[in-house]
CSV table of C-alpha atoms in Angstrom, one decimal:
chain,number,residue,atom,x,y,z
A,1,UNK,CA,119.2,102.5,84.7
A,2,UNK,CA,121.1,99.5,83.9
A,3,UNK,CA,122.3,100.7,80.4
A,4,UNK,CA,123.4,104.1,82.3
A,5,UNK,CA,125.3,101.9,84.7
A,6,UNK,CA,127.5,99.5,81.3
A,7,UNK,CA,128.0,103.2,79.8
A,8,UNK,CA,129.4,104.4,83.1
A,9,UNK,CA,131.3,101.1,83.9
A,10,UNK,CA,133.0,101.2,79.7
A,11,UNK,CA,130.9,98.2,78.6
A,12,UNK,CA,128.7,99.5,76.0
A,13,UNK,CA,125.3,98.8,75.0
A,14,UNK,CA,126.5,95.8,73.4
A,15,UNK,CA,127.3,94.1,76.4
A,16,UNK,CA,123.9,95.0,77.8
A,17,UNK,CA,122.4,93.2,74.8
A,18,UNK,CA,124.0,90.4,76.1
A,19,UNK,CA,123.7,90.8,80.4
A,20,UNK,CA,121.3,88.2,80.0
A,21,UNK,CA,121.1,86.4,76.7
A,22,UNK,CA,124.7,85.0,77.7
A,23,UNK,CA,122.9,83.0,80.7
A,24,UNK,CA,122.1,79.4,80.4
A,25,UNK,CA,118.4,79.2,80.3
A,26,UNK,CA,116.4,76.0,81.8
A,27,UNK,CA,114.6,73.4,80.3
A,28,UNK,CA,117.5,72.9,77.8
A,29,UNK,CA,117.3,76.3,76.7
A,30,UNK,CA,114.0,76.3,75.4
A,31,UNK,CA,112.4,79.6,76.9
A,32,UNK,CA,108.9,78.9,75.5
A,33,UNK,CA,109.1,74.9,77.5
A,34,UNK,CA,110.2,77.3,80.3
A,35,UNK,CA,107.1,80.0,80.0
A,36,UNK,CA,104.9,76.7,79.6
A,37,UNK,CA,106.2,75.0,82.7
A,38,UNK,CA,105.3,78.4,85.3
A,39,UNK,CA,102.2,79.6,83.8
A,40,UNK,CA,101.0,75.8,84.2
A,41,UNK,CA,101.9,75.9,87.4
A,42,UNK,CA,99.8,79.5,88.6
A,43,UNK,CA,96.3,78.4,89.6
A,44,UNK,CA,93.6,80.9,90.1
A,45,UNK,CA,93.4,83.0,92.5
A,46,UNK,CA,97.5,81.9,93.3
A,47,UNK,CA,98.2,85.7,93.4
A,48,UNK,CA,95.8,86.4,96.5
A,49,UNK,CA,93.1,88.3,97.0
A,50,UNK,CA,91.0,89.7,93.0
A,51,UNK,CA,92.5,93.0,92.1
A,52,UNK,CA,90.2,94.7,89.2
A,53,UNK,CA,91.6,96.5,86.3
A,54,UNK,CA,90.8,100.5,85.2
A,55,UNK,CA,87.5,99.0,84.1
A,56,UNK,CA,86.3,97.1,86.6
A,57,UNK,CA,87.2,93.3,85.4
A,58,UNK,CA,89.6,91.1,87.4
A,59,UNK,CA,93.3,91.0,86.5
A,60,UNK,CA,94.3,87.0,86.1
A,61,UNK,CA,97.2,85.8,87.9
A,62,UNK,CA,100.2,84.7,85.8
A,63,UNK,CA,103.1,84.6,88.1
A,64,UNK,CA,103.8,84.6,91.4
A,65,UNK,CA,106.3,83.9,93.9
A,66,UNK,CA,106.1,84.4,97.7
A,67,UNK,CA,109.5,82.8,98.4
A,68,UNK,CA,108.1,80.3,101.3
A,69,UNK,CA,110.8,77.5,100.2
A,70,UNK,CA,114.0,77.1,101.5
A,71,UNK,CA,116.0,77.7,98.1
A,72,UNK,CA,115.4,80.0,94.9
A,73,UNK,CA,112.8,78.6,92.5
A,74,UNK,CA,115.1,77.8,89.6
A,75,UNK,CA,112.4,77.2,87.6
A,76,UNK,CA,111.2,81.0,87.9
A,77,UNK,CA,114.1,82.7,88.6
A,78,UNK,CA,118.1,82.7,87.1
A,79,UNK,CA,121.0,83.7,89.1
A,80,UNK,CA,122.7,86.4,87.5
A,81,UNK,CA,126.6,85.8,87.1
A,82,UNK,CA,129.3,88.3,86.1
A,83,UNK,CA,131.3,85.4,84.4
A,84,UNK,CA,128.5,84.8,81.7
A,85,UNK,CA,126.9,87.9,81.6
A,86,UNK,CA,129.7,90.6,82.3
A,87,UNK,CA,127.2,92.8,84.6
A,88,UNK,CA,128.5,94.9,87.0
A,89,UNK,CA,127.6,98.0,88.8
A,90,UNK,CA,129.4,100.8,90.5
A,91,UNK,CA,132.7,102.4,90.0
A,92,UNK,CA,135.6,101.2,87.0
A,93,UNK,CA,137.8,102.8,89.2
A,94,UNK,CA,136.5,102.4,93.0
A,95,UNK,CA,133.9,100.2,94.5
A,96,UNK,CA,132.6,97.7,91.4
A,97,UNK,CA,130.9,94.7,92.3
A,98,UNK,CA,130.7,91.4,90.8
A,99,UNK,CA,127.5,89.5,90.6
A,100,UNK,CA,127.7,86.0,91.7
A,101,UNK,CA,125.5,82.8,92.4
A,102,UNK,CA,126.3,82.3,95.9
A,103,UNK,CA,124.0,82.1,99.5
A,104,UNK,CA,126.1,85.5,100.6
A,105,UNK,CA,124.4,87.4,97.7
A,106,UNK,CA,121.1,85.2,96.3
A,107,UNK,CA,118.8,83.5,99.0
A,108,UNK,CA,115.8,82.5,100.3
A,109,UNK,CA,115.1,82.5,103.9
A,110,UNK,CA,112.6,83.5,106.5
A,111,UNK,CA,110.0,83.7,103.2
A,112,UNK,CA,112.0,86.4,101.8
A,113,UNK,CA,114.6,86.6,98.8
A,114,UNK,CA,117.7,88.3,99.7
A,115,UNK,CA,119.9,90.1,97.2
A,116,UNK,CA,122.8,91.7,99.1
A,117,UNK,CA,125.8,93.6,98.6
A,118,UNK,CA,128.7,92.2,100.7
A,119,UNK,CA,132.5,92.9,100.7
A,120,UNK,CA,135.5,90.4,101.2
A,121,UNK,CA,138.0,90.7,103.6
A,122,UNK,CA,140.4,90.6,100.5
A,123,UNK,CA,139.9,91.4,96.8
A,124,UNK,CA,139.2,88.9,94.6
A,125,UNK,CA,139.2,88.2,90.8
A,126,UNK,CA,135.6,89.3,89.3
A,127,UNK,CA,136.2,86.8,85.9
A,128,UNK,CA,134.4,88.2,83.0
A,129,UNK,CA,135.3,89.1,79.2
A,130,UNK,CA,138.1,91.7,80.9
A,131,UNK,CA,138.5,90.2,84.8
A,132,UNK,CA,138.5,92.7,87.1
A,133,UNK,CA,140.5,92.9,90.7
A,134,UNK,CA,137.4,93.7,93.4
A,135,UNK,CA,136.6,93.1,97.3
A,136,UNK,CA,132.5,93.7,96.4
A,137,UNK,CA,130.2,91.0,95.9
A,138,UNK,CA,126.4,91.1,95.0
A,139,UNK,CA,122.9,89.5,94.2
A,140,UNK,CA,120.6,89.8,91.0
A,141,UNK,CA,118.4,87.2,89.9
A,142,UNK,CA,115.7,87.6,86.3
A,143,UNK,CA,113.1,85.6,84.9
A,144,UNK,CA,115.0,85.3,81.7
A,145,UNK,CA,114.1,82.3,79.8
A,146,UNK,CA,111.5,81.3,82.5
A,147,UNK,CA,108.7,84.0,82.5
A,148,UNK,CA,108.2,87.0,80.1
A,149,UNK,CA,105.0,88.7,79.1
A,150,UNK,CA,103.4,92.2,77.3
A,151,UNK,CA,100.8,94.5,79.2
A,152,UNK,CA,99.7,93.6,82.6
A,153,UNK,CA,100.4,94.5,86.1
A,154,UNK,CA,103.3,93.8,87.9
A,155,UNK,CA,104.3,94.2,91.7
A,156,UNK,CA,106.6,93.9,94.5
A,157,UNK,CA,106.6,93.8,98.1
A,158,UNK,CA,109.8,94.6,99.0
A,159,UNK,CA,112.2,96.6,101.9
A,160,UNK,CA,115.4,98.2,101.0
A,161,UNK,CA,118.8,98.3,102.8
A,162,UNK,CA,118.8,101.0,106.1
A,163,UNK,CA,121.8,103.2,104.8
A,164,UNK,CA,121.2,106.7,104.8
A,165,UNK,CA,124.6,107.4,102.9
A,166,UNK,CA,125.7,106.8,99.6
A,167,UNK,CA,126.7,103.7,97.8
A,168,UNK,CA,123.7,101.4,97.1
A,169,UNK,CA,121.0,101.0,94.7
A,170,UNK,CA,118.7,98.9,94.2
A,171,UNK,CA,116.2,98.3,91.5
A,172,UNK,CA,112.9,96.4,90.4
A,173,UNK,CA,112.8,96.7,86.4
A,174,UNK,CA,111.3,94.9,83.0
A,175,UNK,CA,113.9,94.5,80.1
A,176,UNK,CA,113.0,93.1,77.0
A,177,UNK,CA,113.0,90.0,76.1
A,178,UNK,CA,114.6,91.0,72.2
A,179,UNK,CA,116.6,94.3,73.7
A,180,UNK,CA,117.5,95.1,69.9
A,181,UNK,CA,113.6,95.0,68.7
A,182,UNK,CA,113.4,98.4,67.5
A,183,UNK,CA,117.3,99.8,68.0
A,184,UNK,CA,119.9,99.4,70.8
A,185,UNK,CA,118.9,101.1,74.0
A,186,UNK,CA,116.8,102.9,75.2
A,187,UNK,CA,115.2,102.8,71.8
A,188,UNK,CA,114.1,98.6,72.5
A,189,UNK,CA,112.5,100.3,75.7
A,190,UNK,CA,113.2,99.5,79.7
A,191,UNK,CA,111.0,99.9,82.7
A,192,UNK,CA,112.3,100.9,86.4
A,193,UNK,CA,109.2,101.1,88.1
A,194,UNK,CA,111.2,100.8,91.2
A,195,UNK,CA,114.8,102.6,91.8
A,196,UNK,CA,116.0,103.6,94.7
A,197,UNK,CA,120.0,105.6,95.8
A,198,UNK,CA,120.7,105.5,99.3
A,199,UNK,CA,122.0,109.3,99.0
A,200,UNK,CA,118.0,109.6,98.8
A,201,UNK,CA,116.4,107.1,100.9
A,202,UNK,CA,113.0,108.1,101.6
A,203,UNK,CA,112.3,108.4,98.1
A,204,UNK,CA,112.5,105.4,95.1
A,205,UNK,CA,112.3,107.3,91.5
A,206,UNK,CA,110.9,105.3,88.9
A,207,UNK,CA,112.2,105.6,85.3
A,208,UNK,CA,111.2,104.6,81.8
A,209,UNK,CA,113.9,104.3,78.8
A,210,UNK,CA,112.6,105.2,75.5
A,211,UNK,CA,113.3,107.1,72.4
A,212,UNK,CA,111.4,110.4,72.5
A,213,UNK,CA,111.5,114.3,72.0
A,214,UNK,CA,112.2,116.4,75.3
A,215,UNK,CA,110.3,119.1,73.4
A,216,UNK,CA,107.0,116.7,73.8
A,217,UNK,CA,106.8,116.2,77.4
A,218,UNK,CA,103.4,117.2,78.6
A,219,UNK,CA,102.9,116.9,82.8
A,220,UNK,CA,99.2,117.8,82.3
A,221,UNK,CA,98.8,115.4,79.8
A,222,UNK,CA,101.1,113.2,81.4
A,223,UNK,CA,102.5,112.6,77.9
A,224,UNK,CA,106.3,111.3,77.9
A,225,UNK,CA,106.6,111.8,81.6
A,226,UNK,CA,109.5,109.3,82.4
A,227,UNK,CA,110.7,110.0,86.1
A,228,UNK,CA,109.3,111.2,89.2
A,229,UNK,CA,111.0,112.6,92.1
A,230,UNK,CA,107.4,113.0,94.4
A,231,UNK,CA,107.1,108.9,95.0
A,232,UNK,CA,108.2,109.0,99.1
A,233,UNK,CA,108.5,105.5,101.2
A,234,UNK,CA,109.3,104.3,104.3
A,235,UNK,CA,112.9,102.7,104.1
A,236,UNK,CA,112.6,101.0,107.4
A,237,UNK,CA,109.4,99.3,106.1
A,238,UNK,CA,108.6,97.0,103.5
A,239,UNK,CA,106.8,99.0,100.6
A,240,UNK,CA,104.8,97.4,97.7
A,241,UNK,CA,105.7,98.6,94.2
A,242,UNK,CA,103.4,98.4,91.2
A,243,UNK,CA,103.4,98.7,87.7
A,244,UNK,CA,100.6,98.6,85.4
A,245,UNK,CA,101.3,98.2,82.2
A,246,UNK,CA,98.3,98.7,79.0
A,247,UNK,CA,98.9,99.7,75.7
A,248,UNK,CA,100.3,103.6,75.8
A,249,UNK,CA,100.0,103.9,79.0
A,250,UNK,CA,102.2,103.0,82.0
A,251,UNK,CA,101.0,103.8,85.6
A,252,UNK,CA,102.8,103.5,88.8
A,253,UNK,CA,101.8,103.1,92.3
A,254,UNK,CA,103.6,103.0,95.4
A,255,UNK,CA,101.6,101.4,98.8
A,256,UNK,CA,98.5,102.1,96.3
A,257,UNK,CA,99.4,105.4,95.2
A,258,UNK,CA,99.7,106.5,91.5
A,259,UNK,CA,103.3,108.0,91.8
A,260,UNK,CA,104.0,108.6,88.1
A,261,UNK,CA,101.6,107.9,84.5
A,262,UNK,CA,103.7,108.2,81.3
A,263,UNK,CA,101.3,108.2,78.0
A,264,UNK,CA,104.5,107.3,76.1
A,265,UNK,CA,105.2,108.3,72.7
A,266,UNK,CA,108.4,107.1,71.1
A,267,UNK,CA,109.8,109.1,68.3
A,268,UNK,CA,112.0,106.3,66.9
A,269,UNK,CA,109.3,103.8,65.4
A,270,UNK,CA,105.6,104.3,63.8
A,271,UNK,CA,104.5,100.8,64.9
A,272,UNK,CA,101.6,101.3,67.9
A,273,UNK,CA,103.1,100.7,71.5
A,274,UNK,CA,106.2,100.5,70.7
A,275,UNK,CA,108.3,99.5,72.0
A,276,UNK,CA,106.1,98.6,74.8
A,277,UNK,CA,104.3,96.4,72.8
A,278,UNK,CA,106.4,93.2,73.5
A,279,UNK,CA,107.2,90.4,76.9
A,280,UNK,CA,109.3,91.9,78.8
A,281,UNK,CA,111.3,89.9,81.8
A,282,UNK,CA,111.1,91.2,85.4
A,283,UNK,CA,114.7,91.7,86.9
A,284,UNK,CA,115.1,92.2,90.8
A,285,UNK,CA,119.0,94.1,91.5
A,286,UNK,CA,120.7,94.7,94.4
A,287,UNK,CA,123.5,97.1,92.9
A,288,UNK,CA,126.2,99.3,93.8
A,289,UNK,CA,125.9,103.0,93.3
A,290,UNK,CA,127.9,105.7,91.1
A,291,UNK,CA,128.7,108.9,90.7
A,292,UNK,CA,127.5,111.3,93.1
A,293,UNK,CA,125.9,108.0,94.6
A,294,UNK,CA,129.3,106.0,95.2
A,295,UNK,CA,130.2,103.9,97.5
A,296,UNK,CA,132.4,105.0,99.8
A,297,UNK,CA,135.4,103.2,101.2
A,298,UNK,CA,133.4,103.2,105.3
A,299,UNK,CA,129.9,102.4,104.2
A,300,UNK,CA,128.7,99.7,106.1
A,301,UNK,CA,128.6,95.7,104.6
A,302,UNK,CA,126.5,93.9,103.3
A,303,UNK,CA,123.7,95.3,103.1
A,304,UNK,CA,120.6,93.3,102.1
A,305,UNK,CA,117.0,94.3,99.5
A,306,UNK,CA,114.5,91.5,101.0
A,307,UNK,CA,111.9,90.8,98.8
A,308,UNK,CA,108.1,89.6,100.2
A,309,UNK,CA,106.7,88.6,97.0
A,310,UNK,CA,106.7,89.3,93.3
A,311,UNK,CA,103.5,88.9,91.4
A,312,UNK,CA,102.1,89.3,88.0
A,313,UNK,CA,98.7,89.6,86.1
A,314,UNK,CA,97.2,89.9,83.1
Protein backbone atom coordinates (compact mmCIF):
# COMPACT_ATOMS: atom_id res chain seq x y z
CA UNK A 1 0.00 0.00 0.00
CA UNK A 2 2.42 2.54 1.08
CA UNK A 3 4.95 1.83 -1.73
CA UNK A 4 1.83 1.97 -4.27
CA UNK A 5 0.96 5.34 -2.71
CA UNK A 6 5.41 7.00 -3.26
CA UNK A 7 4.95 5.43 -6.86
CA UNK A 8 1.71 7.28 -7.33
CA UNK A 9 2.81 10.52 -5.51
CA UNK A 10 6.68 10.43 -8.02
CA UNK A 11 8.84 9.50 -4.94
CA UNK A 12 10.10 6.16 -5.69
CA UNK A 13 10.94 3.29 -3.78
CA UNK A 14 13.95 4.93 -2.60
CA UNK A 15 12.23 7.38 -0.63
CA UNK A 16 10.19 4.64 0.92
CA UNK A 17 13.44 3.13 2.03
CA UNK A 18 13.86 6.07 3.77
CA UNK A 19 9.88 7.09 5.22
CA UNK A 20 11.22 6.02 8.38
CA UNK A 21 14.91 5.47 8.63
CA UNK A 22 15.12 9.41 8.18
CA UNK A 23 13.25 9.74 11.75
CA UNK A 24 15.24 10.50 14.85
CA UNK A 25 14.93 7.48 16.93
CA UNK A 26 14.93 7.62 20.95
CA UNK A 27 17.19 6.63 23.38
CA UNK A 28 20.05 8.40 21.41
CA UNK A 29 19.28 6.50 18.44
CA UNK A 30 20.04 3.26 19.70
CA UNK A 31 16.92 1.03 18.56
CA UNK A 32 18.07 -2.13 20.50
CA UNK A 33 18.31 0.34 24.11
CA UNK A 34 14.82 1.31 22.76
CA UNK A 35 13.44 -2.52 22.16
CA UNK A 36 15.15 -3.12 25.71
CA UNK A 37 13.41 -0.21 27.45
CA UNK A 38 9.35 -1.50 26.24
CA UNK A 39 9.71 -5.13 26.33
CA UNK A 40 11.04 -4.44 30.09
CA UNK A 41 8.36 -2.64 30.62
CA UNK A 42 5.32 -5.51 29.41
CA UNK A 43 4.58 -7.60 32.49
CA UNK A 44 2.61 -10.79 32.13
CA UNK A 45 -0.50 -10.97 31.46
CA UNK A 46 -0.21 -6.76 30.49
CA UNK A 47 -2.06 -7.65 27.17
CA UNK A 48 -5.30 -8.91 28.96
CA UNK A 49 -6.98 -11.82 29.12
CA UNK A 50 -4.43 -15.54 27.73
CA UNK A 51 -5.07 -15.97 24.09
CA UNK A 52 -3.67 -19.68 22.91
CA UNK A 53 -1.91 -20.15 19.78
CA UNK A 54 -2.97 -22.92 16.76
CA UNK A 55 -1.69 -25.45 19.31
CA UNK A 56 -3.09 -24.79 22.26
CA UNK A 57 -0.08 -22.89 24.23
CA UNK A 58 -0.47 -19.25 25.40
CA UNK A 59 0.82 -16.41 23.27
CA UNK A 60 3.17 -14.04 25.62
CA UNK A 61 2.52 -10.49 25.68
CA UNK A 62 5.31 -8.30 24.17
CA UNK A 63 3.70 -4.96 23.55
CA UNK A 64 0.89 -3.18 24.37
CA UNK A 65 -0.60 0.03 24.45
CA UNK A 66 -4.15 0.99 25.55
CA UNK A 67 -3.54 4.75 25.23
CA UNK A 68 -5.06 5.58 28.92
CA UNK A 69 -2.42 8.69 29.28
CA UNK A 70 -3.01 11.96 28.43
CA UNK A 71 -0.11 12.18 25.64
CA UNK A 72 1.48 9.64 23.11
CA UNK A 73 4.01 7.24 24.64
CA UNK A 74 7.17 8.41 23.04
CA UNK A 75 8.79 5.74 24.24
CA UNK A 76 6.60 3.24 21.96
CA UNK A 77 5.55 5.19 19.42
CA UNK A 78 7.27 8.08 16.82
CA UNK A 79 5.40 10.80 15.19
CA UNK A 80 5.73 10.56 11.59
CA UNK A 81 6.89 13.95 9.93
CA UNK A 82 6.83 14.84 6.21
CA UNK A 83 9.93 17.16 6.76
CA UNK A 84 12.27 14.06 7.73
CA UNK A 85 10.66 11.42 6.23
CA UNK A 86 9.09 12.87 2.81
CA UNK A 87 5.73 10.73 3.31
CA UNK A 88 2.79 11.75 1.84
CA UNK A 89 -0.36 10.40 0.56
CA UNK A 90 -2.98 11.27 -1.91
CA UNK A 91 -2.90 13.25 -5.14
CA UNK A 92 0.64 15.10 -6.73
CA UNK A 93 -1.81 17.07 -8.32
CA UNK A 94 -5.08 17.50 -6.02
CA UNK A 95 -5.60 16.75 -2.46
CA UNK A 96 -1.82 15.60 -0.92
CA UNK A 97 -1.42 15.70 2.65
CA UNK A 98 1.48 16.41 4.72
CA UNK A 99 2.12 14.41 7.79
CA UNK A 100 2.92 16.36 10.79
CA UNK A 101 3.54 16.06 14.65
CA UNK A 102 0.85 18.26 15.87
CA UNK A 103 -2.42 17.62 18.48
CA UNK A 104 -4.84 18.33 15.20
CA UNK A 105 -3.45 15.10 13.57
CA UNK A 106 -1.52 12.78 16.49
CA UNK A 107 -3.31 12.47 20.01
CA UNK A 108 -4.36 10.83 22.80
CA UNK A 109 -7.54 11.49 24.43
CA UNK A 110 -10.58 9.86 25.99
CA UNK A 111 -8.18 6.50 25.94
CA UNK A 112 -7.96 6.51 22.32
CA UNK A 113 -5.17 7.58 19.79
CA UNK A 114 -6.44 9.77 17.13
CA UNK A 115 -4.82 10.03 13.73
CA UNK A 116 -6.90 12.50 11.65
CA UNK A 117 -6.99 14.07 8.40
CA UNK A 118 -7.79 17.84 8.68
CA UNK A 119 -7.64 20.68 6.15
CA UNK A 120 -6.58 24.43 6.65
CA UNK A 121 -8.43 27.23 5.91
CA UNK A 122 -5.36 28.26 3.67
CA UNK A 123 -2.67 26.21 2.04
CA UNK A 124 0.43 25.86 3.54
CA UNK A 125 4.05 24.83 2.72
CA UNK A 126 4.34 20.87 3.21
CA UNK A 127 8.58 21.22 3.62
CA UNK A 128 10.21 18.11 2.50
CA UNK A 129 13.17 17.19 -0.08
CA UNK A 130 10.74 19.00 -2.91
CA UNK A 131 8.23 21.38 -0.60
CA UNK A 132 4.95 21.14 -1.69
CA UNK A 133 1.95 23.95 -1.65
CA UNK A 134 -1.10 22.03 0.36
CA UNK A 135 -4.31 22.94 2.63
CA UNK A 136 -4.27 18.83 3.99
CA UNK A 137 -2.83 17.84 7.11
CA UNK A 138 -2.64 14.32 8.72
CA UNK A 139 -1.59 11.78 11.49
CA UNK A 140 0.80 8.64 11.40
CA UNK A 141 2.75 7.44 14.16
CA UNK A 142 5.33 3.80 13.94
CA UNK A 143 7.23 1.93 16.44
CA UNK A 144 10.39 2.53 14.46
CA UNK A 145 13.35 2.36 16.66
CA UNK A 146 11.18 1.49 19.66
CA UNK A 147 9.53 -1.92 19.13
CA UNK A 148 10.11 -4.43 16.17
CA UNK A 149 9.78 -8.21 16.15
CA UNK A 150 9.48 -11.61 13.69
CA UNK A 151 6.41 -14.03 13.98
CA UNK A 152 3.74 -13.48 16.39
CA UNK A 153 0.34 -12.04 16.67
CA UNK A 154 -0.52 -8.67 16.28
CA UNK A 155 -3.88 -6.67 16.76
CA UNK A 156 -5.90 -3.67 16.83
CA UNK A 157 -8.97 -2.41 18.14
CA UNK A 158 -9.74 0.30 16.16
CA UNK A 159 -12.99 2.52 14.40
CA UNK A 160 -12.51 4.25 11.09
CA UNK A 161 -13.81 7.64 9.92
CA UNK A 162 -17.94 7.76 9.00
CA UNK A 163 -17.49 8.84 5.29
CA UNK A 164 -19.25 6.91 2.90
CA UNK A 165 -17.51 8.81 -0.10
CA UNK A 166 -14.26 8.87 -1.44
CA UNK A 167 -11.04 10.38 -0.15
CA UNK A 168 -9.72 8.48 2.92
CA UNK A 169 -7.76 5.63 3.80
CA UNK A 170 -6.56 4.38 6.48
CA UNK A 171 -4.22 1.56 7.26
CA UNK A 172 -2.77 -0.82 10.03
CA UNK A 173 0.52 -2.36 8.54
CA UNK A 174 4.13 -4.10 9.45
CA UNK A 175 7.16 -2.77 7.44
CA UNK A 176 10.44 -4.07 7.83
CA UNK A 177 12.69 -3.03 9.88
CA UNK A 178 15.80 -3.51 6.91
CA UNK A 179 13.17 -2.65 3.90
CA UNK A 180 16.21 -3.52 1.36
CA UNK A 181 16.82 -7.13 3.12
CA UNK A 182 16.13 -9.19 0.16
CA UNK A 183 15.59 -6.31 -2.83
CA UNK A 184 13.64 -3.03 -2.88
CA UNK A 185 9.94 -3.38 -2.49
CA UNK A 186 7.77 -5.53 -2.42
CA UNK A 187 10.63 -7.96 -2.64
CA UNK A 188 11.87 -6.93 1.44
CA UNK A 189 8.09 -7.87 2.11
CA UNK A 190 5.05 -5.56 3.71
CA UNK A 191 1.98 -6.56 5.64
CA UNK A 192 -1.50 -4.58 5.53
CA UNK A 193 -3.50 -6.62 7.64
CA UNK A 194 -5.81 -3.75 7.89
CA UNK A 195 -6.77 -1.25 4.80
CA UNK A 196 -9.60 0.36 4.42
CA UNK A 197 -11.04 3.23 1.22
CA UNK A 198 -13.96 5.12 2.15
CA UNK A 199 -15.36 4.54 -1.62
CA UNK A 200 -15.83 0.99 0.19
CA UNK A 201 -16.57 1.35 3.71
CA UNK A 202 -18.17 -1.69 4.96
CA UNK A 203 -15.26 -3.60 3.89
CA UNK A 204 -11.27 -3.28 5.04
CA UNK A 205 -9.05 -5.47 2.39
CA UNK A 206 -6.04 -6.72 3.78
CA UNK A 207 -2.86 -7.04 1.52
CA UNK A 208 0.49 -8.65 1.62
CA UNK A 209 3.62 -7.34 -0.65
CA UNK A 210 5.92 -9.88 -1.81
CA UNK A 211 7.74 -11.13 -4.79
CA UNK A 212 5.83 -14.07 -6.28
CA UNK A 213 4.41 -15.87 -9.54
CA UNK A 214 0.64 -14.93 -10.36
CA UNK A 215 0.73 -18.33 -12.06
CA UNK A 216 1.17 -19.99 -8.33
CA UNK A 217 -1.82 -18.62 -6.64
CA UNK A 218 -3.70 -21.57 -5.18
CA UNK A 219 -7.23 -20.31 -3.17
CA UNK A 220 -7.75 -24.01 -2.09
CA UNK A 221 -4.46 -24.19 -0.95
CA UNK A 222 -4.50 -20.81 0.10
CA UNK A 223 -1.02 -20.61 -1.41
CA UNK A 224 0.11 -16.94 -2.38
CA UNK A 225 -3.33 -15.53 -1.64
CA UNK A 226 -2.48 -11.73 -0.90
CA UNK A 227 -5.83 -9.76 -0.82
CA UNK A 228 -9.31 -10.45 0.11
CA UNK A 229 -12.36 -8.54 -0.82
CA UNK A 230 -14.92 -10.95 1.60
CA UNK A 231 -13.54 -9.24 5.09
CA UNK A 232 -16.99 -6.91 5.91
CA UNK A 233 -17.10 -4.55 9.21
CA UNK A 234 -19.08 -2.29 10.83
CA UNK A 235 -17.65 1.37 10.07
CA UNK A 236 -19.80 2.96 12.72
CA UNK A 237 -18.19 0.49 15.28
CA UNK A 238 -15.02 -0.16 16.54
CA UNK A 239 -13.65 -3.50 14.91
CA UNK A 240 -10.63 -5.52 16.18
CA UNK A 241 -8.02 -6.50 13.53
CA UNK A 242 -5.57 -9.37 13.88
CA UNK A 243 -2.72 -10.65 12.42
CA UNK A 244 -0.98 -13.80 13.07
CA UNK A 245 2.03 -14.19 11.93
CA UNK A 246 4.21 -17.98 11.91
CA UNK A 247 6.70 -19.01 9.72
CA UNK A 248 4.83 -19.46 5.99
CA UNK A 249 1.98 -18.75 7.08
CA UNK A 250 -0.01 -15.43 7.66
CA UNK A 251 -3.59 -15.57 8.95
CA UNK A 252 -6.07 -12.81 9.36
CA UNK A 253 -9.02 -12.24 11.47
CA UNK A 254 -11.42 -9.62 11.67
CA UNK A 255 -13.86 -9.46 15.10
CA UNK A 256 -12.39 -13.19 15.38
CA UNK A 257 -12.93 -14.19 11.93
CA UNK A 258 -10.21 -15.68 9.67
CA UNK A 259 -10.74 -13.21 6.72
CA UNK A 260 -7.74 -14.20 4.54
CA UNK A 261 -4.53 -17.16 5.11
CA UNK A 262 -1.71 -16.56 2.58
CA UNK A 263 0.88 -19.78 2.76
CA UNK A 264 3.39 -17.33 1.06
CA UNK A 265 5.88 -18.32 -1.32
CA UNK A 266 8.26 -15.69 -2.60
CA UNK A 267 9.88 -16.36 -5.87
CA UNK A 268 12.74 -13.84 -5.46
CA UNK A 269 14.94 -15.62 -2.61
CA UNK A 270 15.63 -19.45 -1.64
CA UNK A 271 16.17 -18.59 2.08
CA UNK A 272 12.98 -20.16 4.32
CA UNK A 273 10.34 -17.44 5.25
CA UNK A 274 11.53 -15.01 3.48
CA UNK A 275 11.12 -12.32 3.60
CA UNK A 276 8.85 -12.84 6.45
CA UNK A 277 11.47 -14.22 8.38
CA UNK A 278 12.59 -10.79 9.95
CA UNK A 279 11.17 -7.80 12.94
CA UNK A 280 9.00 -6.03 11.40
CA UNK A 281 7.57 -2.41 12.89
CA UNK A 282 3.83 -1.92 13.32
CA UNK A 283 2.70 1.45 11.58
CA UNK A 284 -0.86 2.94 12.28
CA UNK A 285 -1.86 5.70 9.07
CA UNK A 286 -4.47 7.86 8.68
CA UNK A 287 -4.02 8.71 4.81
CA UNK A 288 -5.52 10.37 2.08
CA UNK A 289 -6.95 8.43 -0.85
CA UNK A 290 -6.06 8.20 -4.71
CA UNK A 291 -7.10 7.41 -7.78
CA UNK A 292 -10.51 6.22 -8.21
CA UNK A 293 -10.42 6.79 -4.26
CA UNK A 294 -9.56 10.74 -4.24
CA UNK A 295 -10.46 13.04 -2.32
CA UNK A 296 -12.73 15.29 -3.42
CA UNK A 297 -12.72 19.05 -3.10
CA UNK A 298 -16.49 18.77 -0.66
CA UNK A 299 -15.55 15.80 1.38
CA UNK A 300 -16.08 16.56 4.75
CA UNK A 301 -12.86 17.57 7.41
CA UNK A 302 -11.14 16.13 9.47
CA UNK A 303 -11.97 13.20 9.76
CA UNK A 304 -10.54 10.98 12.60
CA UNK A 305 -9.15 6.65 12.81
CA UNK A 306 -9.46 6.26 16.79
CA UNK A 307 -7.55 3.56 17.92
CA UNK A 308 -8.65 1.35 21.37
CA UNK A 309 -5.49 -0.51 21.73
CA UNK A 310 -2.68 -2.10 19.92
CA UNK A 311 -1.22 -5.20 21.20
CA UNK A 312 1.42 -7.80 20.43
CA UNK A 313 2.45 -11.44 21.33
CA UNK A 314 4.76 -13.88 20.86
Amino acid sequence: MKAQMFRRIGLGAAALAVAFLGTPMANGGDPAVARTSVRAAVAAGACGATVLKPDGQPWTCTFVDTFSTSALNTDKWIVQRTATSNFTTGEPGGARACYLDSPSTVRVAGGNLRLSVVRKATAFTCNASSPFSTKYAAGMVSTHGRFSQTNGRFEVRARIPASRIQGLQETLWLWPVNPTKYGPHPDSGEIDFAEFYSLHPDHVIPRIHYSYDPATVNRLTSTNVVTSYNCVIDQSAYNTYTLEWEPGRLTILVNGDVCLVDNYQADNTTVPYAPFDSPFMVALTQALGHGTNALPADAPLPATTYVDYVKVWR
